[in-house]
PDB file of C-alpha atoms in Angstrom:
ATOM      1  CA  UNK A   1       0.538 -21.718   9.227  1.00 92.00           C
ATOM      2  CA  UNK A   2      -2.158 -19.467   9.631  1.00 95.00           C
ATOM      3  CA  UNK A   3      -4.232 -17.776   6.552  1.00 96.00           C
ATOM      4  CA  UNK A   4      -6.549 -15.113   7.367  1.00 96.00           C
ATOM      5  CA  UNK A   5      -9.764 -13.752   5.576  1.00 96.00           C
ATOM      6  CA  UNK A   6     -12.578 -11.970   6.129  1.00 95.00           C
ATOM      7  CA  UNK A   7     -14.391 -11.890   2.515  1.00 95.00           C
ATOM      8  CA  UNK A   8     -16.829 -15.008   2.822  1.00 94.00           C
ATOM      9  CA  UNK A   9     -16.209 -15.929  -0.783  1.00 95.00           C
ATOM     10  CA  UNK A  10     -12.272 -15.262  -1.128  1.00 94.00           C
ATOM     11  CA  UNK A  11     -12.755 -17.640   2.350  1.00 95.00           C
ATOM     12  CA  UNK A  12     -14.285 -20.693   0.304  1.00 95.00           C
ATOM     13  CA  UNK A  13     -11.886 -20.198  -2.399  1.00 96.00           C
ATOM     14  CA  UNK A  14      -8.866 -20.523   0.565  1.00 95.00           C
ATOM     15  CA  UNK A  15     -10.100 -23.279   2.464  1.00 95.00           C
ATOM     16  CA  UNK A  16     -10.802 -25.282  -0.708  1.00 95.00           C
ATOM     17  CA  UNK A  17      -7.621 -24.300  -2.576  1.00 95.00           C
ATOM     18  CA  UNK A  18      -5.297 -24.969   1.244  1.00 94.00           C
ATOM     19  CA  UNK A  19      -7.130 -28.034   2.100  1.00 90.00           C
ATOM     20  CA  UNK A  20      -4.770 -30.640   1.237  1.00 92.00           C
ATOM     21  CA  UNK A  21      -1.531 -28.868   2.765  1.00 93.00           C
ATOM     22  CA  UNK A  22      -1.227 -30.053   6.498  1.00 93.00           C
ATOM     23  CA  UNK A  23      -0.617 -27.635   8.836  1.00 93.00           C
ATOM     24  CA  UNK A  24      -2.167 -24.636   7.348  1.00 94.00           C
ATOM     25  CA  UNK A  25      -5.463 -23.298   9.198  1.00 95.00           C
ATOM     26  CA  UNK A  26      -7.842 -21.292   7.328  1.00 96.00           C
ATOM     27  CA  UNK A  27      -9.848 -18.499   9.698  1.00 97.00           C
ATOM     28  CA  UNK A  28     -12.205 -15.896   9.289  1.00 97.00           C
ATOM     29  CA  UNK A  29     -12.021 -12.660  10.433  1.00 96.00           C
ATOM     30  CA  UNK A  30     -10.817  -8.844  10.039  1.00 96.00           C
ATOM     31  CA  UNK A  31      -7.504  -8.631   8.403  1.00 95.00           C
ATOM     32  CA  UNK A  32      -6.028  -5.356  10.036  1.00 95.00           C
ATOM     33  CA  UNK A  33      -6.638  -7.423  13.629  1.00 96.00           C
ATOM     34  CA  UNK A  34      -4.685 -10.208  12.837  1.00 96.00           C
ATOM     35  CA  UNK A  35      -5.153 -13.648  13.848  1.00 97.00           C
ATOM     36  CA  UNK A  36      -4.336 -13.391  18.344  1.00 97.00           C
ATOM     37  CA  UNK A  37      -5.231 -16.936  19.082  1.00 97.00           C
ATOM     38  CA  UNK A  38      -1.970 -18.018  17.409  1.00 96.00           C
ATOM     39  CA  UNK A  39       0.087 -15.379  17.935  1.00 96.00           C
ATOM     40  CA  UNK A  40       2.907 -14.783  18.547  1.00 97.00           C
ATOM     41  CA  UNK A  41       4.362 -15.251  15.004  1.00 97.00           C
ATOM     42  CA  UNK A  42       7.466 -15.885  13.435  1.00 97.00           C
ATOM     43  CA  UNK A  43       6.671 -13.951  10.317  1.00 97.00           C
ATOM     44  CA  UNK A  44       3.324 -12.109   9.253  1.00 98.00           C
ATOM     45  CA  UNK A  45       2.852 -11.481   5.226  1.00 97.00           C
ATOM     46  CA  UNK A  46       0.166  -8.918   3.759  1.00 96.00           C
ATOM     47  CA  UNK A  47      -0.601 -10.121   0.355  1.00 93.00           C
ATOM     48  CA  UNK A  48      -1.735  -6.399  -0.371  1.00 94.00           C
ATOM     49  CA  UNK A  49      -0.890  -3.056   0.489  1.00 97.00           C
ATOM     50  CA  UNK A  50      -1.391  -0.956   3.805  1.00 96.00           C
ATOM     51  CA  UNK A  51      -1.787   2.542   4.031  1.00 96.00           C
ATOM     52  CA  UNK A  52      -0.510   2.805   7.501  1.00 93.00           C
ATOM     53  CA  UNK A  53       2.075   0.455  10.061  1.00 91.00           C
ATOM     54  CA  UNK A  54      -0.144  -1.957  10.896  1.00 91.00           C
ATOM     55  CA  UNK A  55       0.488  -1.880  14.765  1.00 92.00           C
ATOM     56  CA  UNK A  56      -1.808  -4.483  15.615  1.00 94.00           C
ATOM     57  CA  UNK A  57      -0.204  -7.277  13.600  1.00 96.00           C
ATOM     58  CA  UNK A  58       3.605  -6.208  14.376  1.00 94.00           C
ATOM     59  CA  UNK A  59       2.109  -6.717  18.475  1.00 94.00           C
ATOM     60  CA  UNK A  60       1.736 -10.076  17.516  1.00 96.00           C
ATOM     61  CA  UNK A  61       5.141 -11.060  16.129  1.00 97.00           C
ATOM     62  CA  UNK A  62       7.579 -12.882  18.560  1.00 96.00           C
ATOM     63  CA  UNK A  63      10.931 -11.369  19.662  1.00 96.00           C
ATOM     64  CA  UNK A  64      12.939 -11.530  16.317  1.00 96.00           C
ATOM     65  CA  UNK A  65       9.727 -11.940  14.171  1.00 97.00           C
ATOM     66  CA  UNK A  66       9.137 -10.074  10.838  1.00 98.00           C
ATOM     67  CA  UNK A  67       6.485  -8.754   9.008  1.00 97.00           C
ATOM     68  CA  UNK A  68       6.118  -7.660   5.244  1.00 98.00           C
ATOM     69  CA  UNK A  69       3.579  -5.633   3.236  1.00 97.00           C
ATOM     70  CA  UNK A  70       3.768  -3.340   0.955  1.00 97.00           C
ATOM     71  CA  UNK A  71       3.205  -0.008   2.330  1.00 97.00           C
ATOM     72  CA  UNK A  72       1.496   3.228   0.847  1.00 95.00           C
ATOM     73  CA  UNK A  73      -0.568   3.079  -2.090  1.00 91.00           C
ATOM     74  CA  UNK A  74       0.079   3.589  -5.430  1.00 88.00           C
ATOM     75  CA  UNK A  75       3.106   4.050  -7.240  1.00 89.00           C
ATOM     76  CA  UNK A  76       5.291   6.074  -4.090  1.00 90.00           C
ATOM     77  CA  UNK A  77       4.988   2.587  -2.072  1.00 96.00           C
ATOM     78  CA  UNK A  78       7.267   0.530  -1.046  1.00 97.00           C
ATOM     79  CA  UNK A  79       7.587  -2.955   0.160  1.00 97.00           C
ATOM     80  CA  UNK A  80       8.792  -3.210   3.657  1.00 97.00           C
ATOM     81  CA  UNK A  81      10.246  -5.597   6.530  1.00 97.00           C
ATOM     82  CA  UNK A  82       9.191  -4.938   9.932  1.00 96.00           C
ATOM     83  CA  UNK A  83      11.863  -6.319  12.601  1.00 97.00           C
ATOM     84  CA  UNK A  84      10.515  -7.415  16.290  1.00 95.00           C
ATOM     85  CA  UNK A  85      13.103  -6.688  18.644  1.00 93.00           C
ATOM     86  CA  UNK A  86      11.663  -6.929  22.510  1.00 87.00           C
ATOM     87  CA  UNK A  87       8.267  -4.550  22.511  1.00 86.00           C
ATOM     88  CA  UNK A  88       9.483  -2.430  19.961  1.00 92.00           C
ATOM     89  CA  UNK A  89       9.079  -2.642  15.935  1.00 93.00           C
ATOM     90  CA  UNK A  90      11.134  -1.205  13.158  1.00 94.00           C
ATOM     91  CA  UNK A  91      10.785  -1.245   9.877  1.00 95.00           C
ATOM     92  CA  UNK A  92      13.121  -0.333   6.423  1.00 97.00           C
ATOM     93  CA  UNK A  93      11.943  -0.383   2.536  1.00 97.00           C
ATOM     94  CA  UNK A  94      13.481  -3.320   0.502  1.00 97.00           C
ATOM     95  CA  UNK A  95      11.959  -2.140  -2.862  1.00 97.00           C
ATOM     96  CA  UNK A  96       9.362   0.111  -4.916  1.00 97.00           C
ATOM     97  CA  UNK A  97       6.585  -2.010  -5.288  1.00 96.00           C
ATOM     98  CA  UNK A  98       2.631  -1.793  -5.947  1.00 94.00           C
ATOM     99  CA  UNK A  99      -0.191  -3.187  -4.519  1.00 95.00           C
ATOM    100  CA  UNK A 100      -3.857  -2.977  -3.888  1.00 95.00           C
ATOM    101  CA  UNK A 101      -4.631  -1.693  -0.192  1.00 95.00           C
ATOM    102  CA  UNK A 102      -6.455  -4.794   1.748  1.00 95.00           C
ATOM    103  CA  UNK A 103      -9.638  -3.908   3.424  1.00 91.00           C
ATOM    104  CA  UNK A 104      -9.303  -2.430   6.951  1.00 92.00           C
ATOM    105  CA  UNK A 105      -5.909  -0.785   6.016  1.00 94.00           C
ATOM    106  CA  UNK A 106      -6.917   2.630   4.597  1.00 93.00           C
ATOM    107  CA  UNK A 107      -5.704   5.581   6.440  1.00 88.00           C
ATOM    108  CA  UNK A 108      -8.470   7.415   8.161  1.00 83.00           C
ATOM    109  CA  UNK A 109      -9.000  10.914   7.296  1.00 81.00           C
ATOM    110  CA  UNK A 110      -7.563  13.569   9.331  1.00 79.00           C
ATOM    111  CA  UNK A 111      -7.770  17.472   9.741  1.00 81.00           C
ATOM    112  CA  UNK A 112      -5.033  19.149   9.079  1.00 75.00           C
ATOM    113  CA  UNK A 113      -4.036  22.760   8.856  1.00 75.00           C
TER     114      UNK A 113
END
């Protein structure tokens, strides 16, 4: 099992705190990229909410592979499941749900008329 961070202090807290469990690796680096060395991946869960699909984590899931965040923010968000199936990724709400968005999932701004 892989658990990803990129805050250097939430990192300590992670590698201290997942230490004794074997077979869980704890890396550093920017959440919305995922972890590629390992991939691809059974199942990927966000522990926090995303404001948009978060394409580069459903590339890495394996043919049948799932993913599950919480997606939107505030209280119109819902938690979803992402289903791999071949190259392509769909995705269905399970429940309302709540969550803070993690860093490096906010939706960039764009114009609109």
């Amino acid at each position: 099992m892989i658990a990803l961070e990129q805050d250097e202090s939430l990192l300590r807290v992670a590698r201290n705190g997942l230490a004794p469990l074997p077979n869980v690796s704890v890396v550093s680096g920017p959440l919305d990229q995922g972890w590629p060395p390992a991939a691809p991946y059974d199942v990927i869960l966000l522990e926090g909410a995303t404001e948009t699909v978060p394409d580069a984590l459903c590339r890495q899931l394996k043919h049948g592979g799932r993913l599950v965040c919480v997606l939107g923010a505030g209280p119109g968000a819902r938690a979803m499941l992402y289903l791999c199936s071949g190259h392509d990724v769909g995705g269905r709400p399970i429940f309302d749900a709540t969550a803070a968005v993690l860093p490096g999932f906010v939706k960039r701004p764009a114009f609109a008329f």
